[in-house]
mmCIF file of C-alpha atoms in Angstrom:
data_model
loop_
_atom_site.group_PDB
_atom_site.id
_atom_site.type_symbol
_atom_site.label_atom_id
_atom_site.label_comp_id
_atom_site.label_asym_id
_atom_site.label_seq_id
_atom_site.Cartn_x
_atom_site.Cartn_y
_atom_site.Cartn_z
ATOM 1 C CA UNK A 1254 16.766 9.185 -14.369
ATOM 2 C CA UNK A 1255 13.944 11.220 -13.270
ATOM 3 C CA UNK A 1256 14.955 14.060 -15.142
ATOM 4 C CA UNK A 1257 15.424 12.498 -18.015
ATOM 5 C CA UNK A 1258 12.257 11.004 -18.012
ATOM 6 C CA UNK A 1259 10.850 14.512 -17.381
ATOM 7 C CA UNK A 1260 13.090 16.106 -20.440
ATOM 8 C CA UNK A 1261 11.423 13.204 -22.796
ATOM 9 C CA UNK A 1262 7.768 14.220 -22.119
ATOM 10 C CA UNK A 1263 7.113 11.133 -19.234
ATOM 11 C CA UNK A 1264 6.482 11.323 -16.225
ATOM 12 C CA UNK A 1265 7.959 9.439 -13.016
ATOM 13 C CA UNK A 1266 7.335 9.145 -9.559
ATOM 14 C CA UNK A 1267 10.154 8.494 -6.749
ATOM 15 C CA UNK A 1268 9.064 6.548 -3.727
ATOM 16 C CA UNK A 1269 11.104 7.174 -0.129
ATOM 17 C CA UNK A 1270 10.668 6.012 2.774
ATOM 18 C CA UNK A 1271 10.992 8.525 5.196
ATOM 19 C CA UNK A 1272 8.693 12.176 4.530
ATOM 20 C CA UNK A 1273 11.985 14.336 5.228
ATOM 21 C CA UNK A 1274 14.006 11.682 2.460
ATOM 22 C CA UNK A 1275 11.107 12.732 0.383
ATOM 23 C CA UNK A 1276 11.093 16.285 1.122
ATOM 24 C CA UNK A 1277 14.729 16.083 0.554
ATOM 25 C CA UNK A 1278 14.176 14.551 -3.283
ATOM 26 C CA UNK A 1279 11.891 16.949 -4.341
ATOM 27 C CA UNK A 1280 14.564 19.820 -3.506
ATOM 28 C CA UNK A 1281 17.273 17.983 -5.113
ATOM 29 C CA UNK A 1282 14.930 17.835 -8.172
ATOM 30 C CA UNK A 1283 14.356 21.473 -8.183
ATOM 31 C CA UNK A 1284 17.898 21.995 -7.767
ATOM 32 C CA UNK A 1285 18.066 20.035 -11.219
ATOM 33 C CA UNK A 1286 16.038 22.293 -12.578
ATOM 34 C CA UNK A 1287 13.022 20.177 -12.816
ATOM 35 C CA UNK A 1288 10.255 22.776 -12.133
ATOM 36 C CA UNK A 1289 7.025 20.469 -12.325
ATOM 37 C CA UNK A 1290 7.507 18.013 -9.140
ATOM 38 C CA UNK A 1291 4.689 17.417 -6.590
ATOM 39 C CA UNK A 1292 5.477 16.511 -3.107
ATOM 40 C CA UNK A 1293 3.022 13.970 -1.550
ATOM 41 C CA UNK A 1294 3.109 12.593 2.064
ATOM 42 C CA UNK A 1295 0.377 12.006 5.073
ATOM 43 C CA UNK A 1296 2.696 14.644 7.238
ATOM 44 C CA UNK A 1297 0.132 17.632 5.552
ATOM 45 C CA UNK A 1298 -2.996 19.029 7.169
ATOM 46 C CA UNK A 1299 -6.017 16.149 5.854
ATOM 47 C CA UNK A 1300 -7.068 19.128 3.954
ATOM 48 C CA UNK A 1301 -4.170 19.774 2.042
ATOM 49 C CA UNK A 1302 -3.541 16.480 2.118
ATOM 50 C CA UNK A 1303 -6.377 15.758 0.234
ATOM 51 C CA UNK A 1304 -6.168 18.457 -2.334
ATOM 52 C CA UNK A 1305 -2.602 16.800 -3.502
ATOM 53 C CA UNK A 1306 -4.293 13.650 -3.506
ATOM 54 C CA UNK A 1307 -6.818 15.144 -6.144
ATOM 55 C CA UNK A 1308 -3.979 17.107 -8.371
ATOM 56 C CA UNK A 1309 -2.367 13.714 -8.048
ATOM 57 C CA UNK A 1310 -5.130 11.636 -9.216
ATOM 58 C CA UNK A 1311 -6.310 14.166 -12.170
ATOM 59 C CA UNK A 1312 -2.256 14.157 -13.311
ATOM 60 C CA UNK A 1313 -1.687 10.275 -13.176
ATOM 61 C CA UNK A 1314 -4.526 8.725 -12.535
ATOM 62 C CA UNK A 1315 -6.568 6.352 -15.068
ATOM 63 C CA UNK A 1316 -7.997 8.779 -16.588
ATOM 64 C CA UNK A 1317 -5.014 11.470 -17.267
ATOM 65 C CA UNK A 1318 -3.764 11.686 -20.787
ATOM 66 C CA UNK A 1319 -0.694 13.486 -22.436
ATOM 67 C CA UNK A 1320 -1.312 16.957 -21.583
ATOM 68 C CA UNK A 1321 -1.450 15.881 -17.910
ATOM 69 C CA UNK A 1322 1.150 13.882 -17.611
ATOM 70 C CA UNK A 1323 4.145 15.397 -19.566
ATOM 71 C CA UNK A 1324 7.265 16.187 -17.765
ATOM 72 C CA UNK A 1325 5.956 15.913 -14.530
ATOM 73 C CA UNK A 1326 6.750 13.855 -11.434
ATOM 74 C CA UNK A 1327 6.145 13.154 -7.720
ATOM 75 C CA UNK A 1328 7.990 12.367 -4.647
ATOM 76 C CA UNK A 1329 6.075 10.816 -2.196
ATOM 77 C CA UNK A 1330 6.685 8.252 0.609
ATOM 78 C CA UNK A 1331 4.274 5.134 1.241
ATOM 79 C CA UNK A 1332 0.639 7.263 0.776
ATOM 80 C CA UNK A 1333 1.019 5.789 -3.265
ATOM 81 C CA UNK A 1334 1.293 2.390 -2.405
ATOM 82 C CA UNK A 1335 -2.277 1.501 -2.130
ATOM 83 C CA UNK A 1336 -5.818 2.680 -2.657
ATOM 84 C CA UNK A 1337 -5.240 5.183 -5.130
ATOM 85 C CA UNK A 1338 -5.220 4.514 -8.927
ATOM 86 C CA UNK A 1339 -2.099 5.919 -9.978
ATOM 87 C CA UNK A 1340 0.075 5.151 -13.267
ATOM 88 C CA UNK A 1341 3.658 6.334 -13.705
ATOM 89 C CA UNK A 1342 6.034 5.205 -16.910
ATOM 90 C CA UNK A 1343 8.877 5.186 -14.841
ATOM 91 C CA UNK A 1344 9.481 4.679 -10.948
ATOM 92 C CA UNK A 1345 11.861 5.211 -8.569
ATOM 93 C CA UNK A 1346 11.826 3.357 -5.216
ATOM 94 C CA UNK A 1347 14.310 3.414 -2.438
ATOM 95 C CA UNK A 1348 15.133 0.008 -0.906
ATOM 96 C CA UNK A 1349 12.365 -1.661 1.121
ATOM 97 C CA UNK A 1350 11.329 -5.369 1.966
ATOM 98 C CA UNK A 1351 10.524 -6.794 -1.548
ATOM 99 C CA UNK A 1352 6.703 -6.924 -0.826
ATOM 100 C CA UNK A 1353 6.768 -3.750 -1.102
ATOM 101 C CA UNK A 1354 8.930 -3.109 -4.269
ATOM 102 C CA UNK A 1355 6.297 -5.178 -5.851
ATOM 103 C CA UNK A 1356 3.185 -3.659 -4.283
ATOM 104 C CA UNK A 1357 5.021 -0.277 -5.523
ATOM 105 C CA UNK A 1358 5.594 -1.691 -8.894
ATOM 106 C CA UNK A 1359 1.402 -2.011 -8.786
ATOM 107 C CA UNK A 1360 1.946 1.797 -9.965
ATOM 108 C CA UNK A 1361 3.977 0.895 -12.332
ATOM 109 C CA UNK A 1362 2.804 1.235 -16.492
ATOM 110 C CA UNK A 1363 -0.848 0.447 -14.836
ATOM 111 C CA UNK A 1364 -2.860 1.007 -17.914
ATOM 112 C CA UNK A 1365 -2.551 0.437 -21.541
ATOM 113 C CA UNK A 1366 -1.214 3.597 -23.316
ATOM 114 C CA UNK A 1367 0.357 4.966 -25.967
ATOM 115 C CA UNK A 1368 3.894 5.976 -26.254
ATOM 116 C CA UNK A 1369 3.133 9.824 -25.262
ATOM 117 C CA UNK A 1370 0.771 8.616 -22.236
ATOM 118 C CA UNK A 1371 -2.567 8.508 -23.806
ATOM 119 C CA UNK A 1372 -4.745 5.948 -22.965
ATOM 120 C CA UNK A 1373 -5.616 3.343 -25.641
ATOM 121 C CA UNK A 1374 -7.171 0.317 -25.661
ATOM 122 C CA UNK A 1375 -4.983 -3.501 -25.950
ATOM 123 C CA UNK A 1376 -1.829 -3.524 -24.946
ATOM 124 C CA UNK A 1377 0.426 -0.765 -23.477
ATOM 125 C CA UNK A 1378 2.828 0.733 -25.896
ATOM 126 C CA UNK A 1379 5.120 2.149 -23.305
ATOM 127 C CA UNK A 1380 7.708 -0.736 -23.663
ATOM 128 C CA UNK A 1381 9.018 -2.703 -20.790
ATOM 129 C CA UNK A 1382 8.106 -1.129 -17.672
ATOM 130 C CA UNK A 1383 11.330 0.168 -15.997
ATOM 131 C CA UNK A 1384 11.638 0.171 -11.785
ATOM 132 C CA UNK A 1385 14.733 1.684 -10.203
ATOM 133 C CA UNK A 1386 16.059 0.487 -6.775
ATOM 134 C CA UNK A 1387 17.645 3.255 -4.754
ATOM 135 C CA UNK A 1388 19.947 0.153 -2.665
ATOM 136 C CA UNK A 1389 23.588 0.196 -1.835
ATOM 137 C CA UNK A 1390 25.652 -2.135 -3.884
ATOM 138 C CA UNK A 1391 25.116 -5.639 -2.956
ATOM 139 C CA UNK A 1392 28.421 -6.993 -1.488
ATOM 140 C CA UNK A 1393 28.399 -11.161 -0.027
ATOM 141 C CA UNK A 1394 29.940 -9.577 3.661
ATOM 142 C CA UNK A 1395 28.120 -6.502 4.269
ATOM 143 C CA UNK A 1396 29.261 -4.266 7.120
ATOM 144 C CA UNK A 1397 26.956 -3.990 10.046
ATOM 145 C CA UNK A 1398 25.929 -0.588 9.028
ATOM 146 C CA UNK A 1399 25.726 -1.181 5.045
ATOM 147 C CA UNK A 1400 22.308 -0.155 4.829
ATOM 148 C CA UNK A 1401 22.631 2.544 7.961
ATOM 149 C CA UNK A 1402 24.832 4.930 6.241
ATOM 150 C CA UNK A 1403 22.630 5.088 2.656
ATOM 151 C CA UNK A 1404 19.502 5.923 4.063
ATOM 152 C CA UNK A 1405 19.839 6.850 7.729
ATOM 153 C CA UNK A 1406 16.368 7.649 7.813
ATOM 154 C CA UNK A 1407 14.851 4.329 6.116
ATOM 155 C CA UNK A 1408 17.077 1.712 8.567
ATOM 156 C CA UNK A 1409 14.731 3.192 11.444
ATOM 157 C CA UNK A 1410 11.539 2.412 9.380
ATOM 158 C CA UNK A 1411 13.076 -0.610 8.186
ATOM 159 C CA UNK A 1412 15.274 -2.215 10.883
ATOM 160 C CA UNK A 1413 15.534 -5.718 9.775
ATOM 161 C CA UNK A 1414 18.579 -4.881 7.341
ATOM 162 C CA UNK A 1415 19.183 -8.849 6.737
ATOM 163 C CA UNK A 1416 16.049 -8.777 4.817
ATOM 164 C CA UNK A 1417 16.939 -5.619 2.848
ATOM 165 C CA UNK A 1418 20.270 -7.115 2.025
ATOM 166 C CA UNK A 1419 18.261 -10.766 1.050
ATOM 167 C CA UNK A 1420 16.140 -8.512 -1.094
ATOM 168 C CA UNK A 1421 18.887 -7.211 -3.194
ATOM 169 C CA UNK A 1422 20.566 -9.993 -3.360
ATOM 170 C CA UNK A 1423 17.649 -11.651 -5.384
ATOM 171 C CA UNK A 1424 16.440 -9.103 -7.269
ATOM 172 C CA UNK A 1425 20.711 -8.152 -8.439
ATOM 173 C CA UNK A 1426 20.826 -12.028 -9.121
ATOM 174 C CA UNK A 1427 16.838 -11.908 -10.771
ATOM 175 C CA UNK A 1428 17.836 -8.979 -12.745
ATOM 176 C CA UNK A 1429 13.717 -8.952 -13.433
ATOM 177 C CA UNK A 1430 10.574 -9.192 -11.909
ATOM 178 C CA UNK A 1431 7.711 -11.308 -13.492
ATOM 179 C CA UNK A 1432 4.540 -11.473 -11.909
ATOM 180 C CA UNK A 1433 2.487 -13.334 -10.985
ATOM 181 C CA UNK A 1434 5.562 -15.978 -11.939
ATOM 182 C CA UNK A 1435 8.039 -14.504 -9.644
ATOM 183 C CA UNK A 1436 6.030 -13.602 -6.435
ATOM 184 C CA UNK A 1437 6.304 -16.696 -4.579
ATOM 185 C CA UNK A 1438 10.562 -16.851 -5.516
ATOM 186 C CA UNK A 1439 10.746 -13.880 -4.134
ATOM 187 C CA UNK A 1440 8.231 -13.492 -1.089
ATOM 188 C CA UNK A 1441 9.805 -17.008 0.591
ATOM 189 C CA UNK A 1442 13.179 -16.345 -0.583
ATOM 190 C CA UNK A 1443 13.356 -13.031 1.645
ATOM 191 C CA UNK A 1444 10.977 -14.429 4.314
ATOM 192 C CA UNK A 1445 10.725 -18.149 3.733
ATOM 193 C CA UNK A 1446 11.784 -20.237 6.978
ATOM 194 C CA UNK A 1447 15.401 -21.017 5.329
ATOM 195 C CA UNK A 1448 15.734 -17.131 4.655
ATOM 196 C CA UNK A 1449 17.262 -16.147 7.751
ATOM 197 C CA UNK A 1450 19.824 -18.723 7.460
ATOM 198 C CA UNK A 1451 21.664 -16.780 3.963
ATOM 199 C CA UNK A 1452 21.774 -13.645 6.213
ATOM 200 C CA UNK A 1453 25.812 -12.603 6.357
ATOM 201 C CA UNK A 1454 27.155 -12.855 10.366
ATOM 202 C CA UNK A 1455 27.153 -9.376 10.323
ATOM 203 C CA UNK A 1456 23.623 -8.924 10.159
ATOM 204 C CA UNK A 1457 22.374 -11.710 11.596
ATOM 205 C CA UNK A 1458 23.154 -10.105 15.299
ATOM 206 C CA UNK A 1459 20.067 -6.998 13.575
ATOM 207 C CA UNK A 1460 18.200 -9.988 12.339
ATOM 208 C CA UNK A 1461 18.013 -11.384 16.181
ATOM 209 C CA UNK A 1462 17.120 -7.899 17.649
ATOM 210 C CA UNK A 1463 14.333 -7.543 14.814
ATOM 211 C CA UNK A 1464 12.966 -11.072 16.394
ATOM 212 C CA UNK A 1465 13.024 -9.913 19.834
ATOM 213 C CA UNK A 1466 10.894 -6.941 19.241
ATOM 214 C CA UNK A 1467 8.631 -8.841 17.541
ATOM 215 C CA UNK A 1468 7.497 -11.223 20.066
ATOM 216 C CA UNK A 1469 8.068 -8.936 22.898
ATOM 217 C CA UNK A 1470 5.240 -6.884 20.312
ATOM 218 C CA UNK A 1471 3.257 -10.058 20.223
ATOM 219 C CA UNK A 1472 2.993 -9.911 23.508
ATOM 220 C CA UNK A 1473 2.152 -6.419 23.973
ATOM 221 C CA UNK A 1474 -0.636 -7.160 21.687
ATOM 222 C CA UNK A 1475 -1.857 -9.799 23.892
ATOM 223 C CA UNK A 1476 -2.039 -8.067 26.645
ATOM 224 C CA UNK A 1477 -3.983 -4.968 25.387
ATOM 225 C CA UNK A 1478 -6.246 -7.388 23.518
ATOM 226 C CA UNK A 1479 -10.300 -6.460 24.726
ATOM 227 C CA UNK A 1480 -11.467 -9.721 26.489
ATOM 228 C CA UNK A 1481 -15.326 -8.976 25.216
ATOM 229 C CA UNK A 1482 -16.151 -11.807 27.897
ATOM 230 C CA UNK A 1483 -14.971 -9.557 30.850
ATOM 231 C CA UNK A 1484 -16.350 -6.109 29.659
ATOM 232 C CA UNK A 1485 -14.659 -3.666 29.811
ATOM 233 C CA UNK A 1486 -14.318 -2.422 33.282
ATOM 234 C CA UNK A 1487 -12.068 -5.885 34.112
ATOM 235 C CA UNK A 1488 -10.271 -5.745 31.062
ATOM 236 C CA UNK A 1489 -6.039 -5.401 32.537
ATOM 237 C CA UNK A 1490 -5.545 -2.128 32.195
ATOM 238 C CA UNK A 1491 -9.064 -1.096 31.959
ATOM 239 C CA UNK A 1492 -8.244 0.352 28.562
ATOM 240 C CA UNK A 1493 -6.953 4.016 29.425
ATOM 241 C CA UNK A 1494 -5.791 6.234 26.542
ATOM 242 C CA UNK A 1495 -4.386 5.760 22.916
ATOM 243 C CA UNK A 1496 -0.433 6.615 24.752
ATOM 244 C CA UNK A 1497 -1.455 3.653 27.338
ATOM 245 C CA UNK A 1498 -2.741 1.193 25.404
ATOM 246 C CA UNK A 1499 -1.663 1.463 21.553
ATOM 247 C CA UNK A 1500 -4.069 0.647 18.941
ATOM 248 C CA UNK A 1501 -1.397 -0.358 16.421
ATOM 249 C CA UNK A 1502 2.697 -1.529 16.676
ATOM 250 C CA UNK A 1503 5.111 0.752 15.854
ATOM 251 C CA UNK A 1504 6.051 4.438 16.775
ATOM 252 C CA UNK A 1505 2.515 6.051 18.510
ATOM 253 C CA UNK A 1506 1.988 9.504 16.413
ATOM 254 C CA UNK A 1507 0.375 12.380 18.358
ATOM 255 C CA UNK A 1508 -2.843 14.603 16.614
ATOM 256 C CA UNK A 1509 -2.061 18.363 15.720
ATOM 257 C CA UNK A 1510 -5.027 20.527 15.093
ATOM 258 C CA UNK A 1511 -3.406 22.908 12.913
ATOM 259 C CA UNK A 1512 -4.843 27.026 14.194
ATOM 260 C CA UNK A 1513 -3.648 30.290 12.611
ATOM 261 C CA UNK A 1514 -4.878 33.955 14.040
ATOM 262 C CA UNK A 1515 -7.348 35.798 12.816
ATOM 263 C CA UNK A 1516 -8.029 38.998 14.424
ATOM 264 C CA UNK A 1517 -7.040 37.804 18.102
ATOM 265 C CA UNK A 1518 -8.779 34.184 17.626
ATOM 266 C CA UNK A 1519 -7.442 30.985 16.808
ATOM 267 C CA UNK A 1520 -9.471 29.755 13.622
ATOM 268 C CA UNK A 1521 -8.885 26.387 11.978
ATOM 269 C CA UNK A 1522 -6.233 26.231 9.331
ATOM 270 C CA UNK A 1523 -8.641 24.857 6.790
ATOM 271 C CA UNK A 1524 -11.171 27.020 5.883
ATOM 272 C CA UNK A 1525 -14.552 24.601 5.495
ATOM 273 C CA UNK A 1526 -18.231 25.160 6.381
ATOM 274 C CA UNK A 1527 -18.064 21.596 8.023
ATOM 275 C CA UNK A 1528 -14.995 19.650 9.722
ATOM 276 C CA UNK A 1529 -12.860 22.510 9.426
ATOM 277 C CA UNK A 1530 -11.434 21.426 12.701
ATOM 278 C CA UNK A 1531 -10.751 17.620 11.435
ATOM 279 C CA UNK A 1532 -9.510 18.902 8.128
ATOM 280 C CA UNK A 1533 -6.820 20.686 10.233
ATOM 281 C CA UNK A 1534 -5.110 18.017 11.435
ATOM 282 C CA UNK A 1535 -2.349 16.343 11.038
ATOM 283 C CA UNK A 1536 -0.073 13.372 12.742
ATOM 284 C CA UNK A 1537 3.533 13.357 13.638
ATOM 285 C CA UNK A 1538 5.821 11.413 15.752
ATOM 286 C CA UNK A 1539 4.388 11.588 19.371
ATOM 287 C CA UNK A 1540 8.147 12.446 20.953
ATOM 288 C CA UNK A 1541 7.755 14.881 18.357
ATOM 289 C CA UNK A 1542 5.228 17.375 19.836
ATOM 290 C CA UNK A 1543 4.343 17.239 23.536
ATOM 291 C CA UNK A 1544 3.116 20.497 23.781
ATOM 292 C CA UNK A 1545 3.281 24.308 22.309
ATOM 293 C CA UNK A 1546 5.115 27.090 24.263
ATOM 294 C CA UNK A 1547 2.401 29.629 24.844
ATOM 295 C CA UNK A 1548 1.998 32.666 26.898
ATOM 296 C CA UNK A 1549 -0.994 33.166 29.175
ATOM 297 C CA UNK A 1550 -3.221 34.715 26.459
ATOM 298 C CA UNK A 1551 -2.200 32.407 23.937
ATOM 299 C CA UNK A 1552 -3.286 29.435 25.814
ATOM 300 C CA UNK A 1553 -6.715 31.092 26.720
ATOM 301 C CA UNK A 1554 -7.287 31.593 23.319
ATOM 302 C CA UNK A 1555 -6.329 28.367 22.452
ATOM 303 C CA UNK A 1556 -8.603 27.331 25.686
ATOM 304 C CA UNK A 1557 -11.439 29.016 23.823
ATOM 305 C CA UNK A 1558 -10.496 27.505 20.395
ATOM 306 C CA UNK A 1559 -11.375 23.814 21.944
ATOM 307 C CA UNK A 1560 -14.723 24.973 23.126
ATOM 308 C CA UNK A 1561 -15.595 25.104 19.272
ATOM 309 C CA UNK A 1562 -14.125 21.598 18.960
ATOM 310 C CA UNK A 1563 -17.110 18.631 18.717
ATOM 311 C CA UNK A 1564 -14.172 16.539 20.933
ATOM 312 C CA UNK A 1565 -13.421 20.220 22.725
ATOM 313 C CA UNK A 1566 -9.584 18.931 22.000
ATOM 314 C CA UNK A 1567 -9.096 16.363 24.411
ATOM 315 C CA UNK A 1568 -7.317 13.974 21.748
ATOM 316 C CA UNK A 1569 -5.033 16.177 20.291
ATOM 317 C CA UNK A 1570 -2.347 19.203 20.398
ATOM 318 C CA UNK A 1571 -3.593 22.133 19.342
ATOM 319 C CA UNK A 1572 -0.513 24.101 17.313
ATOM 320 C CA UNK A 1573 -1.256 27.815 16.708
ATOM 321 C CA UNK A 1574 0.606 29.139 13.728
ATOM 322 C CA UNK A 1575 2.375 32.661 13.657
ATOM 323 C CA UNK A 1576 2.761 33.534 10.339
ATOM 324 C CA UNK A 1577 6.467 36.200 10.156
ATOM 325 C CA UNK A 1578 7.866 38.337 7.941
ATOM 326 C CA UNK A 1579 8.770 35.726 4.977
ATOM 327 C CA UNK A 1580 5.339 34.426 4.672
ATOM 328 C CA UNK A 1581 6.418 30.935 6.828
ATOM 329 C CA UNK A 1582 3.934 29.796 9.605
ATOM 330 C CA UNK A 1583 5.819 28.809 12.657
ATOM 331 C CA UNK A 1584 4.996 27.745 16.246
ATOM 332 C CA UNK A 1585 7.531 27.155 19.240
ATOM 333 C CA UNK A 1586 7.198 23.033 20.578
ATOM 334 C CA UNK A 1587 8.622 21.229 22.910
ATOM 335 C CA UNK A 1588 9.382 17.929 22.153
ATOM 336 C CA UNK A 1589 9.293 14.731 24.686
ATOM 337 C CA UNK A 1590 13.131 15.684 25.970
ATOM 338 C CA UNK A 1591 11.443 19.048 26.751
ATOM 339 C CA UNK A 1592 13.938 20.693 24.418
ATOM 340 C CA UNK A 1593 12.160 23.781 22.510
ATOM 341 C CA UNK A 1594 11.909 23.542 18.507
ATOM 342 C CA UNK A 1595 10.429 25.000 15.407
ATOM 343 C CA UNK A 1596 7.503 23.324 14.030
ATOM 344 C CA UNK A 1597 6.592 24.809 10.493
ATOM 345 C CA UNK A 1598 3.869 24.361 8.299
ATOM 346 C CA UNK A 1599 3.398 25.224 4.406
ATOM 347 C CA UNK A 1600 0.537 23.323 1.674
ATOM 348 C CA UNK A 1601 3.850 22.737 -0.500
ATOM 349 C CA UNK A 1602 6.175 20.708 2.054
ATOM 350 C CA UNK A 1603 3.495 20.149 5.195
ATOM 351 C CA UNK A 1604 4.781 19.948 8.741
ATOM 352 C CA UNK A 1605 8.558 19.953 9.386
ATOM 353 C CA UNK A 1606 10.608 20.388 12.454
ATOM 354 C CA UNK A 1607 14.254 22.487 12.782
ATOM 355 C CA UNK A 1608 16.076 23.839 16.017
ATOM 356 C CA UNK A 1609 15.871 27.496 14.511
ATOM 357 C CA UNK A 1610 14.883 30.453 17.191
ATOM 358 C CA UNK A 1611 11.829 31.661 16.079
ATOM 359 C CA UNK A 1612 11.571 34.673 14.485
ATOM 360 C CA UNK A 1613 9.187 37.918 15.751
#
């Protein structure tokens, strides 16, 4: 689909759920010979990150015209859903809870233009606005692992698989979506109070471990909440660090400030007059990274590298990159099972993990 949008002079934008799914769909692109494809996902240094948010927004944004748009596309995970201004004319989205198929269908033929992707003024001449669902065939008596083994990667992010399976239920039965006529059909039929009750036996036993975690969450919450009333040197837990008392729900992510070596120092990987340090960084999955392997010197350089540091890098990992003999920057981490692996780091895929040895 993708391609063929790409052969006809459109563009089109594929939405995973999971960065390495997404780094995985631009290669399979490229292996299809599609050439112009931009990866986009929050696992980059902010830096980088934020120069493929510009190319982004100058290719498809509101203001991008034909020349811009024309047989290009982008794979990118959640960073498109909201915020930025984006317009594709045809979209790919792997299968997530159906607020979110429709907050990605905000992206979706956004402004009024002309067959070729110009802008114009009335209404859009693209035709009806066509949204793909990457979802395994709908089936009345799903196996426990039907969504599982399609997207190993996505049942993590999206556990409650009774709601998936709701979600393409409706939308196979819908065949359409109309907004805003459709929203409330299709927000309480996947999470309406009689919703859980259409869930096949086979998922409900998920449905009830989704449930548990969220009130044993709520209660988390609770408990970490700031009691303004008692300051906070009586608050419980006296409010420690981020790792003791999370901030947000869901998998804690660990800081890298991203270093490379320049002449025997560790410089920032972003080369800025100002925030070069912050524009270094980048967050990954805290069992990810729990520290760098590092000889003596290396970690006095890295030692003086945080005196430069306005925080002098007491909230993150600093990760100095080695660039070898095929260009790649790499850097030896151990993860939270202390087992050693190779964390690499390019502007075209951003940070990614592999059990390689490292090479001299």
């Amino acid at each position: 689909i993708i391609k063929e949008t790409a052969a006809s002079g459109r563009c089109a934008c594929w939405i995973r759920n999971t960065v390495q799914d997404a780094i995985d769909g631009m290669n399979l692109l490229r292996t299809a010979e599609l050439s112009q494809v931009e990866l986009f996902h929050a696992r980059f240094a902010m830096g980088d990150r934020l120069d493929t948010e510009d190319r982004v927004l100058a290719r498809f944004g509101e203001k991008s015209g034909q020349q811009d748009r024309a047989g290009r596309a982008v794979v990118a995970t959640q960073v498109v859903e909201q915020s930025l201004d984006l317009d594709f004319d045809v979209m790919v989205t792997d299968l997530a809870p159906v607020d979110l198929i429709i907050q990605r269908g905000g992206r979706l033929c956004r402004h009024a233009r002309d067959p070729n992707g110009n802008r114009v003024q009335g209404p859009d001449q693209r035709g009806t606005p066509c949204l793909w669902v990457l979802a395994p065939a709908f089936t009345p008596s799903p196996p426990r692992d039907w969504f599982k083994t399609f997207l190993r990667g996505a049942a993590a992010v999206y556990p409650n698989h009774g709601r998936l399976w709701i979600t393409v239920k409706l939308l196979s039965e819908r065949g359409k979506i109309e907004l805003p006529e459709d929203a409330r059909f299709l927000i309480e039929g996947v999470y309406g109070v009689d919703a859980a009750t259409t869930i096949p036996e086979t998922l409900a036993g998920i449905q009830a471990e989704c449930e548990g975690r969220r009130m044993a969450q709520a209660t988390i919450a609770e408990q970490n909440k700031l009691k303004l009333n008692e300051g906070y040197e009586r608050t419980w837990q006296n409010w420690l660090d981020d790792r003791i008392t999370p901030t947000r729900l869901g998998a804690d992510s660990v800081t890298l400030r991203l270093a490379r070596w320049d002449s025997g120092s560790l410089v920032p990987w972003i080369k800025a007059d100002e925030n070069a340090w912050a524009l270094s960084e980048a967050s990954v999955r805290w069992d990810t990274v729990r520290s760098v392997c590092l000889s003596d010197e290396e970690q006095k350089a890295v030692e003086t590298a945080k005196t430069t540091m306005p925080d002098q890098g007491r909230w993150c990992v600093v990760v100095p990159l080695r660039q070898v003999r095929d260009g790649r920057w790499l850097a030896k981490v151990l993860n939270e099972r202390d087992e050693e692996i190779i964390l690499r780091y390019d502007i075209e895929t951003g940070v990614t993990f592999d059990q390689s040895v490292c090479e001299e």
